[in-house]
Amino acid sequence: MSNKHHTLLIVGGGAAGVSIANTFRRQDANIDIAIIEPSEKHYYQPGFTIIGGGAYTLAKTTKNEADLIDPSVVWIKDYADTFQPDNNTVTLRSGEVISYDYLVACPGLQLDWQKIQGLTETLGKNNVCSNYSPDTVEYTWECIKNAQGGTALFTQPPMPIKCAGAPQKIMYLAADRFRKKGILDKFSIEFYNAGPGIFGVPFFAKALLKVVADYGIKTHFGHNLIAIDGASKTATFETTDSEGNKQQITQQFDMIHVTPPQSAPDFIKQSPLANAAGWIDVNERTLQHNKYSNIFGLGDATSTPNAKTAAAVRKQVPVVVDNIINLMKKQAVREGYDGYGSCPLTTSLSTVMLAEFSYGGKVTPSFPWLDPRENRWIWWLGKIMGFPWLYWSFMLKGYRFDIPHLESYAKKFVDKA
Ligand SMILES: Cc1cc2nc3c(=O)[nH]c(=O)nc-3n(C[C@H](O)[C@H](O)[C@H](O)COP(=O)(O)OP(=O)(O)OC[C@H]3O[C@@H](n4cnc5c(N)ncnc54)[C@H](O)[C@@H]3O)c2cc1C
């Protein structure tokens, strides 16, 4: 049980919250730290893509939260409900009030399944699947494994979402499965994306269109999924033309992988921490709250315009930890975060295109000499072995390590593109 006041209080014990707590603990053995986190289980969500593709297991992506948080950190097993930043307090769902000197808010984002009419009723059956939840991800593999032909749809909602590449990654894994079974030509694989293009960074978008063409995938941009009827196996999309006129089209499917619309958690949207769009309103380089100087935010829940990824969290954690320590020493905060995010695009069951980029779509790889657009086996090994190991054994454990990511590494490839 908590003593109701903590020097450092963290809301959310996911990728960001556990990393912050354990990194802080390594820097300062005595500081009083508490985490508010309701869930007993912690998931390595980047692994969900390869579970859906039949190349990984849910067990490998799941650990007990209790085994991850340093035992000296107080774990408050409840939901944060409301914030009173003028009083430096957070009220829990139980009604208990916890006060703090410094607050780090990182409760991730919310999956808005209910925004697609009919989806919650049919998800997990009728060949309607999604990699976005631990409850549904294994069914994706069942759908792909059992598919013999027909129309396979993959959808992407409006941005922002976590791991913007994930809606198409599972499509390539499915296509490669079908190819390996010799049945790719029995499918019409179609990508329905609410956005205007295949990927937000043009350098990678060009390369991905070649992957799309290689599998014979049809793309539909500006198509937003709004309804699914599982029994009749139809999906309804809304399109908007250049004059703003909306139109609905309905498409039959044999299987459909849905990426749900996403937004800031409701309790954040309704809090004084939120900006107009509902996200935690922080400075995009210092990660300090724009109004409350003893509050920081990181991870998927913030207003920063980076790719919402665990890779971004890895670079944000030291910035938040150092800036809180700076404030404790009455020193200035530093502008340490440059918007880095990474998306290992699984282009087949043995290759990955490792897209790494920073604010403004700058291509900033961690590895010199290698063309980042190449589909490589070495990055596939990273995806199934290296990155999970980095996550569990270094990032979550609070070890500080920095692999520099530099625009200069990509210059000659970007210039040629
Ligand atoms: C299918 C999929 C594929 C992905 N692929 C990749 C990838 O290849 N590479 C990559 O880097 N990233 C990937 N990601 C994204 C990555 O998992 C997230 O960006 C990362 O987990 C964000 O960390 P976070 O701590 O902000 O949120 P999370 O890790 O989601 O943690 C949020 C935590 O807050 C808790 N919480 C929620 N509400 C409350 C509350 N009221 N009070 C207290 N706690 C609360 C939750 O229980 C949760 O534990 C993927 C995600 C998905 C779903």
Short mmCIF file of C-alpha atoms in Angstrom, two decimals, residues 31 57 102 123 126 133 141 187 218 223 251 253 256 258-259 270 279 291 304 321 374 389 392 401 415:
data_model
loop_
_atom_site.label_atom_id
_atom_site.label_comp_id
_atom_site.label_asym_id
_atom_site.label_seq_id
_atom_site.Cartn_x
_atom_site.Cartn_y
_atom_site.Cartn_z
CA ILE A 31 14.54 8.28 -4.29
CA THR A 57 4.00 -16.84 -29.45
CA TYR A 102 7.26 15.04 -9.80
CA LEU A 123 -14.02 -9.49 -33.70
CA ASN A 126 -16.14 -14.71 -38.89
CA SER A 133 -4.85 -6.68 -28.62
CA TRP A 141 -2.75 -16.39 -37.21
CA PHE A 187 -6.16 -14.27 -53.23
CA LYS A 218 -4.29 -3.59 -54.44
CA HIS A 223 -10.80 4.82 -47.41
CA GLN A 251 -16.66 -4.56 -49.96
CA PHE A 253 -14.28 -10.18 -47.69
CA ILE A 256 -10.23 -8.97 -42.70
CA VAL A 258 -8.64 -4.52 -38.66
CA THR A 259 -6.48 -1.85 -37.07
CA GLN A 270 -10.83 14.91 -19.72
CA TRP A 279 -3.04 14.17 -25.77
CA LYS A 291 1.86 24.22 -18.31
CA THR A 304 4.63 14.90 -29.64
CA VAL A 321 14.97 11.06 -16.26
CA GLU A 374 16.71 -2.83 -48.27
CA TRP A 389 16.10 -8.94 -25.95
CA TRP A 392 13.37 -6.95 -21.77
CA PHE A 401 22.60 2.68 -23.61
CA ASP A 415 20.28 11.88 -52.16
#
